[in-house]
mmCIF file of C-alpha atoms in Angstrom:
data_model
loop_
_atom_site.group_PDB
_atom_site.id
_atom_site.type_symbol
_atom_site.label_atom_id
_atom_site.label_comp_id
_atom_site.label_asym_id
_atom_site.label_seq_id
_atom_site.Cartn_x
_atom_site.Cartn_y
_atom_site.Cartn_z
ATOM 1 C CA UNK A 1406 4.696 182.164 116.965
ATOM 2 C CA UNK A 1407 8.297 182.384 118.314
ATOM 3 C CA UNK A 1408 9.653 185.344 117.259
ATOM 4 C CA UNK A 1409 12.503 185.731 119.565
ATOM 5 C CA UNK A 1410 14.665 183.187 117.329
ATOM 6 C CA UNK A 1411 15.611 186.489 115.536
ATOM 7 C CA UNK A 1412 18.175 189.745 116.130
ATOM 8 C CA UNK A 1413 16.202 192.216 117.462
ATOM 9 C CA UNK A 1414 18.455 194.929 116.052
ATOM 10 C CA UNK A 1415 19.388 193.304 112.858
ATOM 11 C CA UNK A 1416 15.535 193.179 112.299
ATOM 12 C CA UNK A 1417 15.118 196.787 113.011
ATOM 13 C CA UNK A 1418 17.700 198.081 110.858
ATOM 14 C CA UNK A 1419 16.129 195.768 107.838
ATOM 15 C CA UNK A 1420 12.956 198.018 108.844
ATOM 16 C CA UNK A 1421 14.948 201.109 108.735
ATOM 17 C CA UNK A 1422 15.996 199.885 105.340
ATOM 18 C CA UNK A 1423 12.200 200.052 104.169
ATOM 19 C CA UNK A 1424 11.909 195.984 104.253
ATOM 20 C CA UNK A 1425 8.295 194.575 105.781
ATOM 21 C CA UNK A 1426 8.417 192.992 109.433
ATOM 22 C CA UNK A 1427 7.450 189.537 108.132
ATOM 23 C CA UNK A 1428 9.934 190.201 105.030
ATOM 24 C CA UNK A 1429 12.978 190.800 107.359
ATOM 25 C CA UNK A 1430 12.508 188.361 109.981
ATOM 26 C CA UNK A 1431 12.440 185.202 107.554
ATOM 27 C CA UNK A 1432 15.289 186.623 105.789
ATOM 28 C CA UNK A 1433 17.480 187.035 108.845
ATOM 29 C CA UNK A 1434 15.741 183.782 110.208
ATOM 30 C CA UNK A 1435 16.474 181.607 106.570
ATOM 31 C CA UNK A 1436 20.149 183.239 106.124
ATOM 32 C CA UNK A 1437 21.160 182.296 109.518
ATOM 33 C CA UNK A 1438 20.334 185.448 111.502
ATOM 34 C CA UNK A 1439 24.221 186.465 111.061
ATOM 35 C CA UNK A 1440 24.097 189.832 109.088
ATOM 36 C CA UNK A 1441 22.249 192.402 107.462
ATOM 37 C CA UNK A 1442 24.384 191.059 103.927
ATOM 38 C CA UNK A 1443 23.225 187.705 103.988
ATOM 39 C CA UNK A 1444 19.678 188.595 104.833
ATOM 40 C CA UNK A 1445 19.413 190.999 101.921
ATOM 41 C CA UNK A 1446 21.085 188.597 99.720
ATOM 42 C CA UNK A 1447 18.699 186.026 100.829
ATOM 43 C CA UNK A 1448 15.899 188.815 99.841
ATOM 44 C CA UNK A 1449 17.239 189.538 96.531
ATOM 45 C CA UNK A 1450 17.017 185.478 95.904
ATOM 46 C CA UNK A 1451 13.672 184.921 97.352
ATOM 47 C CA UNK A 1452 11.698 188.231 95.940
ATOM 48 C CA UNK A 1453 9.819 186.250 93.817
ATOM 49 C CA UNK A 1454 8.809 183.218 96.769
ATOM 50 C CA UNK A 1455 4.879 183.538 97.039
ATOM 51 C CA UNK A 1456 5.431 183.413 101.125
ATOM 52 C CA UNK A 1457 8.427 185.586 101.223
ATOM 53 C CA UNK A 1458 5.776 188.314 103.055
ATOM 54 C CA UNK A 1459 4.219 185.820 105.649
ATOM 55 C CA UNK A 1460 5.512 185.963 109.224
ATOM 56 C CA UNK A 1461 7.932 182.693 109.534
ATOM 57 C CA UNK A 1462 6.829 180.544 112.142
ATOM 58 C CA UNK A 1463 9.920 179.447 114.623
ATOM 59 C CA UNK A 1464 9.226 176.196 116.229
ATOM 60 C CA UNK A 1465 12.014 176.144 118.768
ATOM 61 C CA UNK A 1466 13.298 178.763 120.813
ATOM 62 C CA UNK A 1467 16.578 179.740 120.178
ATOM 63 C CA UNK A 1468 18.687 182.143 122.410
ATOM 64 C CA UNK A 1469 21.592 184.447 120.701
ATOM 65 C CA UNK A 1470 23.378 187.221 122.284
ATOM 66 C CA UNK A 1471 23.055 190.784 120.772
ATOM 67 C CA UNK A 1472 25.944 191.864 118.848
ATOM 68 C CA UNK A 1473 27.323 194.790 117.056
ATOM 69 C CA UNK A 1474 25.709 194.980 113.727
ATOM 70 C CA UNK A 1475 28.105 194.107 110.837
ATOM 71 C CA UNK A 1476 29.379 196.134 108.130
ATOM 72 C CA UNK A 1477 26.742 196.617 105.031
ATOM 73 C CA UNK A 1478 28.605 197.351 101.967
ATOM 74 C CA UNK A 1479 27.752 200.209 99.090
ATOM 75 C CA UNK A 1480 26.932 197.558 97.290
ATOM 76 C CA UNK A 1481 24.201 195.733 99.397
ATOM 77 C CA UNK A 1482 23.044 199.237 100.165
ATOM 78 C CA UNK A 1483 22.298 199.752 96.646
ATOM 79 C CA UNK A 1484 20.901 196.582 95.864
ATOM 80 C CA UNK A 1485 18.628 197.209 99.007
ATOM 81 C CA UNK A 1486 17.556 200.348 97.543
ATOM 82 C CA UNK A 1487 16.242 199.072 94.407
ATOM 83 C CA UNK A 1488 14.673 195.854 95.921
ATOM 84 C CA UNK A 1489 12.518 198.522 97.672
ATOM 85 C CA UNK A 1490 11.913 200.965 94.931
ATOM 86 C CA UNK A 1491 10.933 197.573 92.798
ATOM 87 C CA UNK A 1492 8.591 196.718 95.669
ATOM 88 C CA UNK A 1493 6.684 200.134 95.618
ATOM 89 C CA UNK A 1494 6.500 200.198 91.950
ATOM 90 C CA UNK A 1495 4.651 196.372 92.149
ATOM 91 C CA UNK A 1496 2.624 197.461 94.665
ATOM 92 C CA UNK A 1497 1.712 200.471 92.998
ATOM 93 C CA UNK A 1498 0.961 198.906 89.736
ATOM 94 C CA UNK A 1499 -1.308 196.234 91.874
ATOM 95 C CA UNK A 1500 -3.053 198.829 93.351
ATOM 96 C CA UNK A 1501 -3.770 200.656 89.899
ATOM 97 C CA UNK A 1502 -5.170 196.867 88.345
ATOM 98 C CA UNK A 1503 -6.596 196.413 92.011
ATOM 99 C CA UNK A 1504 -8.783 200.264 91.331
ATOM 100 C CA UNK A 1505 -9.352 199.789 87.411
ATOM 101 C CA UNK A 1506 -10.716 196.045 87.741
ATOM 102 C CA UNK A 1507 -13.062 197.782 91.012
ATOM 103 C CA UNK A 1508 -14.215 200.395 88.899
ATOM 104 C CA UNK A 1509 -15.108 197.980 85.823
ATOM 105 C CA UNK A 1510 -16.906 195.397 88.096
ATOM 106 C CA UNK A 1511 -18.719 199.094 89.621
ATOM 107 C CA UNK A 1512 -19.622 199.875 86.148
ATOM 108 C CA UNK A 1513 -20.883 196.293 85.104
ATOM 109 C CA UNK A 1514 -22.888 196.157 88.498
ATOM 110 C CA UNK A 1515 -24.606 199.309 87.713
ATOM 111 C CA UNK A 1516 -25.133 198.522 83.710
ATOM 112 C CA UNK A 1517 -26.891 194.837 85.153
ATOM 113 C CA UNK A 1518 -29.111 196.637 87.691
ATOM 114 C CA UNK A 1519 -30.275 199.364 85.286
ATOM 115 C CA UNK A 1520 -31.226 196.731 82.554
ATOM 116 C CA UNK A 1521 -32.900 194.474 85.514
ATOM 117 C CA UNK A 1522 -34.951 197.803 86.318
ATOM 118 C CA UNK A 1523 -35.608 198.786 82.781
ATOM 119 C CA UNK A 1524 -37.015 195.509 81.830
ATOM 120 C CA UNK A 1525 -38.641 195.280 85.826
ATOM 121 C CA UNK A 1526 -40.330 198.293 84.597
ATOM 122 C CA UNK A 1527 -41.312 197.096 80.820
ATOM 123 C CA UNK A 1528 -43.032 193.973 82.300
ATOM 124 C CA UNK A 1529 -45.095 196.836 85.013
ATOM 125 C CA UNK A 1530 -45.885 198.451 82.184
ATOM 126 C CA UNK A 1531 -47.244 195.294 80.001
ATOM 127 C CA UNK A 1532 -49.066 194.126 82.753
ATOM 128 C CA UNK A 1533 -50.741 197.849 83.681
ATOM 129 C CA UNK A 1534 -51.900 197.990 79.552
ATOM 130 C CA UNK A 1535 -53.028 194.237 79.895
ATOM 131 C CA UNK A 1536 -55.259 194.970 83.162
ATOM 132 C CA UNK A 1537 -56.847 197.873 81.826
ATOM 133 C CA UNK A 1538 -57.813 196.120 78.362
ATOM 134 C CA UNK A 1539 -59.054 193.367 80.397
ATOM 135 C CA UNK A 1540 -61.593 195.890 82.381
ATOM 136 C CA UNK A 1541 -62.108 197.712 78.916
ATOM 137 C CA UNK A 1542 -63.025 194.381 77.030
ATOM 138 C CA UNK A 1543 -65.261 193.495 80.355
ATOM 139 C CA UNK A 1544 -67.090 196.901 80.501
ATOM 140 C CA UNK A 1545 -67.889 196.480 76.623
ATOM 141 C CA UNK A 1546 -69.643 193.481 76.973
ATOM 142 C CA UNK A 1547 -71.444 194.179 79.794
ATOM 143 C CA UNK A 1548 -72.512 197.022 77.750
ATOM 144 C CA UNK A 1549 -73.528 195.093 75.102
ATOM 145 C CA UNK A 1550 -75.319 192.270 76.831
ATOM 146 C CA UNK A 1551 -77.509 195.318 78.482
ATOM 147 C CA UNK A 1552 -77.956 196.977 74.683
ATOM 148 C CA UNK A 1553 -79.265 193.445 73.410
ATOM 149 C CA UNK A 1554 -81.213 192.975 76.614
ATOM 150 C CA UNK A 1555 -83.474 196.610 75.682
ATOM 151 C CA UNK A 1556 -83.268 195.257 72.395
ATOM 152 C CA UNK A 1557 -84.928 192.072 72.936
ATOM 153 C CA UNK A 1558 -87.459 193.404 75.695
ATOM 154 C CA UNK A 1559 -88.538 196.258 73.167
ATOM 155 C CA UNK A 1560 -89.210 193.413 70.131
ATOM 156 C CA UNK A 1561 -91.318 190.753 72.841
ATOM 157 C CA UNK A 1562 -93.141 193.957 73.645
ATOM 158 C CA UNK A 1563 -94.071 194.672 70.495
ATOM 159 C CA UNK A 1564 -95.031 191.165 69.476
ATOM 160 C CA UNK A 1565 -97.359 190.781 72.665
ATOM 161 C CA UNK A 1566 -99.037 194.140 71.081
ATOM 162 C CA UNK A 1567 -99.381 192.521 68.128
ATOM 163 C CA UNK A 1568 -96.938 195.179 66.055
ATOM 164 C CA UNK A 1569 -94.142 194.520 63.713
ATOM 165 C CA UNK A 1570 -90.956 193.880 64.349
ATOM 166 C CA UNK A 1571 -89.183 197.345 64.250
ATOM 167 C CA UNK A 1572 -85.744 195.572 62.715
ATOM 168 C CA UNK A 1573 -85.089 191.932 61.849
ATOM 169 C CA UNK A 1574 -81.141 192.880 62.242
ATOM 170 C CA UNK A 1575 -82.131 193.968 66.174
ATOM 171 C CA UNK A 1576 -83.356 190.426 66.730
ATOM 172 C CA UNK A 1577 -80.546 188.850 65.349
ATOM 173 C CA UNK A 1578 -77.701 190.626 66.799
ATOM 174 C CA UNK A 1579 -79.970 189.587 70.443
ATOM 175 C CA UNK A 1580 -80.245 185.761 69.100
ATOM 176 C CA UNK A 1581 -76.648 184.801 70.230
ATOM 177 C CA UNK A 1582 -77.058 186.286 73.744
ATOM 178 C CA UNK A 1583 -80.489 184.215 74.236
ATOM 179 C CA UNK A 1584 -78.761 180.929 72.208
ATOM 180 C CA UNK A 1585 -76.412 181.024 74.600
ATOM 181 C CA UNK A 1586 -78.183 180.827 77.787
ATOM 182 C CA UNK A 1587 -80.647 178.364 76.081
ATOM 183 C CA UNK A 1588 -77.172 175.654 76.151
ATOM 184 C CA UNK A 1589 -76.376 177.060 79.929
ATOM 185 C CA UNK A 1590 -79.828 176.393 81.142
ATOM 186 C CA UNK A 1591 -81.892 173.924 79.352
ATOM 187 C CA UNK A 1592 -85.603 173.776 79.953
ATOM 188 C CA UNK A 1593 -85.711 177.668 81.737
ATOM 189 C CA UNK A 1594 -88.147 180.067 79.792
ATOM 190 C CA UNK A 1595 -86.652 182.753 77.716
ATOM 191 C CA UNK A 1596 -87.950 185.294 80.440
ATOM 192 C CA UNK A 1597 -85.990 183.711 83.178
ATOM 193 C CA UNK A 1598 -83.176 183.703 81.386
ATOM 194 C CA UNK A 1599 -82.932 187.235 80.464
ATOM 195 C CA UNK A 1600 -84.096 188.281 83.893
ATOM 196 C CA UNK A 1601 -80.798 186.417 84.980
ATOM 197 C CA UNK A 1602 -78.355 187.696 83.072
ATOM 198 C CA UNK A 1603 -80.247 191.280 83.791
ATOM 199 C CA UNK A 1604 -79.360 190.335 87.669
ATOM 200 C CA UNK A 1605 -75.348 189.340 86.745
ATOM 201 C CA UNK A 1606 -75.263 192.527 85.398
ATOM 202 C CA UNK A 1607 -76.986 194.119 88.100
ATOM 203 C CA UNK A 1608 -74.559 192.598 90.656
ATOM 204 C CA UNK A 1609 -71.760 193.475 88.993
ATOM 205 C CA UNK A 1610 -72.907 197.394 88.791
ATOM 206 C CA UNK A 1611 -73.416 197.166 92.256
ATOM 207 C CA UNK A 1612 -69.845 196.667 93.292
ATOM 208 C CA UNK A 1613 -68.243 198.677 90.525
ATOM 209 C CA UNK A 1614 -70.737 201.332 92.339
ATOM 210 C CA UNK A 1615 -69.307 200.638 95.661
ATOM 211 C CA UNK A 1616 -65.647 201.139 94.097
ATOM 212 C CA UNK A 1617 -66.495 204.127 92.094
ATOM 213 C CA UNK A 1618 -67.759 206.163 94.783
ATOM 214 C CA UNK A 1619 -64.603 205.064 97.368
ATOM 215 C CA UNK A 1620 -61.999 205.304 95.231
ATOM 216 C CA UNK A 1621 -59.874 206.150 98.180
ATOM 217 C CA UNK A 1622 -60.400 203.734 100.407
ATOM 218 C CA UNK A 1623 -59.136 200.928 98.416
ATOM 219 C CA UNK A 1624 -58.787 198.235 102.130
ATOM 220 C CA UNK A 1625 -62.453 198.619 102.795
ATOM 221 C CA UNK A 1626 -63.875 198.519 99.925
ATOM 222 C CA UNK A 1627 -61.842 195.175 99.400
ATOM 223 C CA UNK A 1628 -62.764 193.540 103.094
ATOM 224 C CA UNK A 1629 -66.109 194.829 101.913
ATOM 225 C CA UNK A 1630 -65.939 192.648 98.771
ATOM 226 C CA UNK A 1631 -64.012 189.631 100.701
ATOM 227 C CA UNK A 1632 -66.831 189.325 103.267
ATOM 228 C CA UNK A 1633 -69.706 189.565 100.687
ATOM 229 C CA UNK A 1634 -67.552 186.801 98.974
ATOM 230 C CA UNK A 1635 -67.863 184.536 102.363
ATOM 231 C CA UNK A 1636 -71.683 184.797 102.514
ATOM 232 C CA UNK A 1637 -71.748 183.872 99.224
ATOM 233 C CA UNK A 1638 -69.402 180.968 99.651
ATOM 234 C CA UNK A 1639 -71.361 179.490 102.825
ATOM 235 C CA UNK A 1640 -74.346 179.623 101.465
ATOM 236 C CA UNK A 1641 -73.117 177.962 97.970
ATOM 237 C CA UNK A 1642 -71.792 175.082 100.076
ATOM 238 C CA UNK A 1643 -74.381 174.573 102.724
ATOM 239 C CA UNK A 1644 -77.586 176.355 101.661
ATOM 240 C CA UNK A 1645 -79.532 173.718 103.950
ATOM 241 C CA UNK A 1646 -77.630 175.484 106.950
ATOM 242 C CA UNK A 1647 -80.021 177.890 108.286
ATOM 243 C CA UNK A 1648 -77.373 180.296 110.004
ATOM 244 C CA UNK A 1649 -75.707 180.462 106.187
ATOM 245 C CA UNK A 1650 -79.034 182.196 104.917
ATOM 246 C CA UNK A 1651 -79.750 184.636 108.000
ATOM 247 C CA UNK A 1652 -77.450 187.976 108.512
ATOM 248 C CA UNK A 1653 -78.297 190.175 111.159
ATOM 249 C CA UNK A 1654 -78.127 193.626 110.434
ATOM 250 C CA UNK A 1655 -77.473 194.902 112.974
ATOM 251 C CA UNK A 1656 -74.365 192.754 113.561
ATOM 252 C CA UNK A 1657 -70.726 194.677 114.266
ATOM 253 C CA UNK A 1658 -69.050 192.812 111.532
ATOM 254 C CA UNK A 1659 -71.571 193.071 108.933
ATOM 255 C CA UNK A 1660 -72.429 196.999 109.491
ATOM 256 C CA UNK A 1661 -68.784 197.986 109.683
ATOM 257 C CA UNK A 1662 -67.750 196.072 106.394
ATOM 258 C CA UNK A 1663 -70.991 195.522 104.618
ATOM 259 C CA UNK A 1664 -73.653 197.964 106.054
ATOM 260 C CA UNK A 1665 -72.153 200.947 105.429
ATOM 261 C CA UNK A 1666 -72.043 200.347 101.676
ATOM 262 C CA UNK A 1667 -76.062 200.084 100.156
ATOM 263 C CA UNK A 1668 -75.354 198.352 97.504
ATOM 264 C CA UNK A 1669 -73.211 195.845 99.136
ATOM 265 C CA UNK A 1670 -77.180 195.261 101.047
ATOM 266 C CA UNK A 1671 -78.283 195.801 97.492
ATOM 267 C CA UNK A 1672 -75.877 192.773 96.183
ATOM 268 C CA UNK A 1673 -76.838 190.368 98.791
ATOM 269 C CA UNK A 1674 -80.751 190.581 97.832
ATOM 270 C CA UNK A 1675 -80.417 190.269 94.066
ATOM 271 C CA UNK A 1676 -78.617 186.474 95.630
ATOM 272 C CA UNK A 1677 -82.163 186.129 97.104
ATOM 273 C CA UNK A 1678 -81.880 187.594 100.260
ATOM 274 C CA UNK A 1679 -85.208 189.598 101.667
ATOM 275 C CA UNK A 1680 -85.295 192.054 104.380
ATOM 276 C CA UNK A 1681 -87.617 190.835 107.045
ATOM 277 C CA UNK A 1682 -88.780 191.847 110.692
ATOM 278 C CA UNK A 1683 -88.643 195.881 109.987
ATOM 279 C CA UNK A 1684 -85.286 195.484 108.580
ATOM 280 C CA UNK A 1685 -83.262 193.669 110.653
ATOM 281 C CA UNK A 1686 -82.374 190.571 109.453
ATOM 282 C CA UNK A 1687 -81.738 189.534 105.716
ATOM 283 C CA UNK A 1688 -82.985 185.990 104.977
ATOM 284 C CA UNK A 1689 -82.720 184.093 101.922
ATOM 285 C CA UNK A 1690 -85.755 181.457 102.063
ATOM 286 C CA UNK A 1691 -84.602 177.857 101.016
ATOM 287 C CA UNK A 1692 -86.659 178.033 97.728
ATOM 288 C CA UNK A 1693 -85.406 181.328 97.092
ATOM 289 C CA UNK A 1694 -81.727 179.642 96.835
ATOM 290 C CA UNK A 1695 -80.086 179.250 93.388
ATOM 291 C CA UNK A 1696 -76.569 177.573 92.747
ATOM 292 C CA UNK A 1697 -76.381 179.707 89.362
ATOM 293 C CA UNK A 1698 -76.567 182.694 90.588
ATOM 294 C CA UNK A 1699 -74.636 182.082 93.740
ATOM 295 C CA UNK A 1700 -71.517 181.131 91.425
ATOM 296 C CA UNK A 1701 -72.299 184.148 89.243
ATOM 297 C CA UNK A 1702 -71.890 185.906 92.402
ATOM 298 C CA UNK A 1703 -68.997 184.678 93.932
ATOM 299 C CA UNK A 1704 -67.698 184.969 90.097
ATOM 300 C CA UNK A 1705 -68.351 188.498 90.393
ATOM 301 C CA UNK A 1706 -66.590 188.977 93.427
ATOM 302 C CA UNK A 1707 -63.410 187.497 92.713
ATOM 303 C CA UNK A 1708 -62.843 189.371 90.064
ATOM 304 C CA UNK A 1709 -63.954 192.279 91.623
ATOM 305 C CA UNK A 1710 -60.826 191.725 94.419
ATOM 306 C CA UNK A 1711 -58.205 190.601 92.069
ATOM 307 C CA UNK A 1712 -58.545 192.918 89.266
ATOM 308 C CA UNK A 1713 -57.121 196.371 90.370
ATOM 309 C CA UNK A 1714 -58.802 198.111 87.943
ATOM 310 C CA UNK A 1715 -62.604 196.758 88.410
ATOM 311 C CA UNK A 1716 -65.390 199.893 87.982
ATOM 312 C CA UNK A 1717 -62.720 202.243 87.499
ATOM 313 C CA UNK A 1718 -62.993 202.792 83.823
ATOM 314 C CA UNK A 1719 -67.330 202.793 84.380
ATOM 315 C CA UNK A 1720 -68.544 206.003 84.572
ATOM 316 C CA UNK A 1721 -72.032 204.416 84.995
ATOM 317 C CA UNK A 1722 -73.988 205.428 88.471
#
């Protein structure tokens, strides 16, 4: 920008007057750049221009010779005076709108984000109650498939004795439990299926056991659960593989996450798995393999890592 187009002095003396830089120069600039009159005349017609406060851009460069500065009368004086006074009182009044419309877009802001973290908070709180129902409901049927388990084993015992049947309404509040594994598993004994819901419910004590007693350890008694959850997986999907159905004991991995936890041993041989050779390998024999209680298992498990609150509402040992 070429700002040398312009009187130096008559520019300064504008200042002195209380106009803006940019303000004076395109006055003086527009009106001529002849006197202080005309440039505040040209002000007093141009208040209202939208650009009347950006710098004017002088495209050529025009030499004039300083001069006395002419005479300003009262009268431009004056009207000076209250162009400025108008222009504080504008710019005072756009600061107040400038602060009020801040302060309600501050308030607004802060009214959104305390309803986003109220309702944030509701949902937490929904999904807490739903989690622990969830383990509730799952305890109580556990519970109950155990209760109608005794129940059944006490009434075959007495009918292999030859005695009465202590309570018709015993048997059939156990009848559902035993119809129902009679559509799962067609052609299996009612002693083999009772023995393997017995050993679901087993398994599943077994890891509520492990989370009960290491209730502050929460990562390793997850990795615990995730590596069970691979054994059980690889030998689900390849249970011809013979490296699928051998762990060795005494194996880094397997102590550090597994070993340390007897019931996580205790898991993998209600899947089948039988410690041989003193103890130092578990092996699950080919014929010992079954895909129903492998995906019981691995059933097991994954609930067991995604529910939070799995076997901490038990109070079972």
């Amino acid at each position: 920008m070429d700002v040398e187009g312009v009187n130096k002095k008559l520019v300064d003396e504008l200042e002195e007057m209380g106009f803006p830089l940019p303000r004076a120069m395109r006055a003086l600039y527009y009106s001529g750049n002849s006197s202080l009159e005309d440039a505040i005349n040209w002000i007093v017609d141009h208040e209202d221009d939208p650009d009347i406060d950006q710098m004017p851009s002088v495209p050529l460069k025009i030499e004039i010779e300083d001069s006395e500065v002419s005479f300003v009368s009262e009268q431009v004086k004056l009207t000076a005076q209250k162009l400025r006074e108008k222009s504080r009182k504008t710019n005072k009044e756009e600061d107040v709108k400038a602060a009020s419309s801040r302060e309600k877009e501050r308030i607004r802001a802060g009214k959104e984000l305390q309803e986003a973290k109220k309702i944030a908070e509701e949902n937490e709180r929904k999904r807490y109650i739903a989690l622990r129902k969830a383990e509730k409901e799952e305890e109580n049927r556990a519970r109950e498939k155990i209760r109608q388990k005794l129940q059944h084993d006490k009434a075959e015992r007495r009918g292999r004795l030859g005695l009465p049947l202590q309570n018709h309404a015993s048997l059939t509040t156990s009848t559902p439990t035993v119809q129902e594994n009679k559509k799962m598993l067609p052609g299996m004994s009612t002693e083999v299926r009772v023995n393997s819901t017995t050993k679901v419910d087993l398994m599943r004590e077994c890891l509520r056991s492990i989370r009960r007693h290491n209730k502050d350890d929460g990562f390793k008694v997850k990795r615990a659960f995730e590596t069970l959850l691979i054994y059980v997986r690889n030998v689900a999907r390849d249970p011809d593989e013979d490296k699928f159905r051998k762990i060795r004991m005494s194996n880094p991995a397997f102590k550090e996450r597994v070993g340390i936890y007897e019931q996580g041993v205790r898991f993998l041989e209600l899947c089948g798995f039988k410690r041989v050779e003193d103890g130092k390998y578990l092996v699950l024999p080919r014929e010992m393999f079954d895909i129903a209680v492998f995906k019981s298992a691995g059933n097991i498990l994954q609930s067991a890592i995604t529910n939070p609150f799995f076997g901490l509402l038990s109070t079972q040992d």
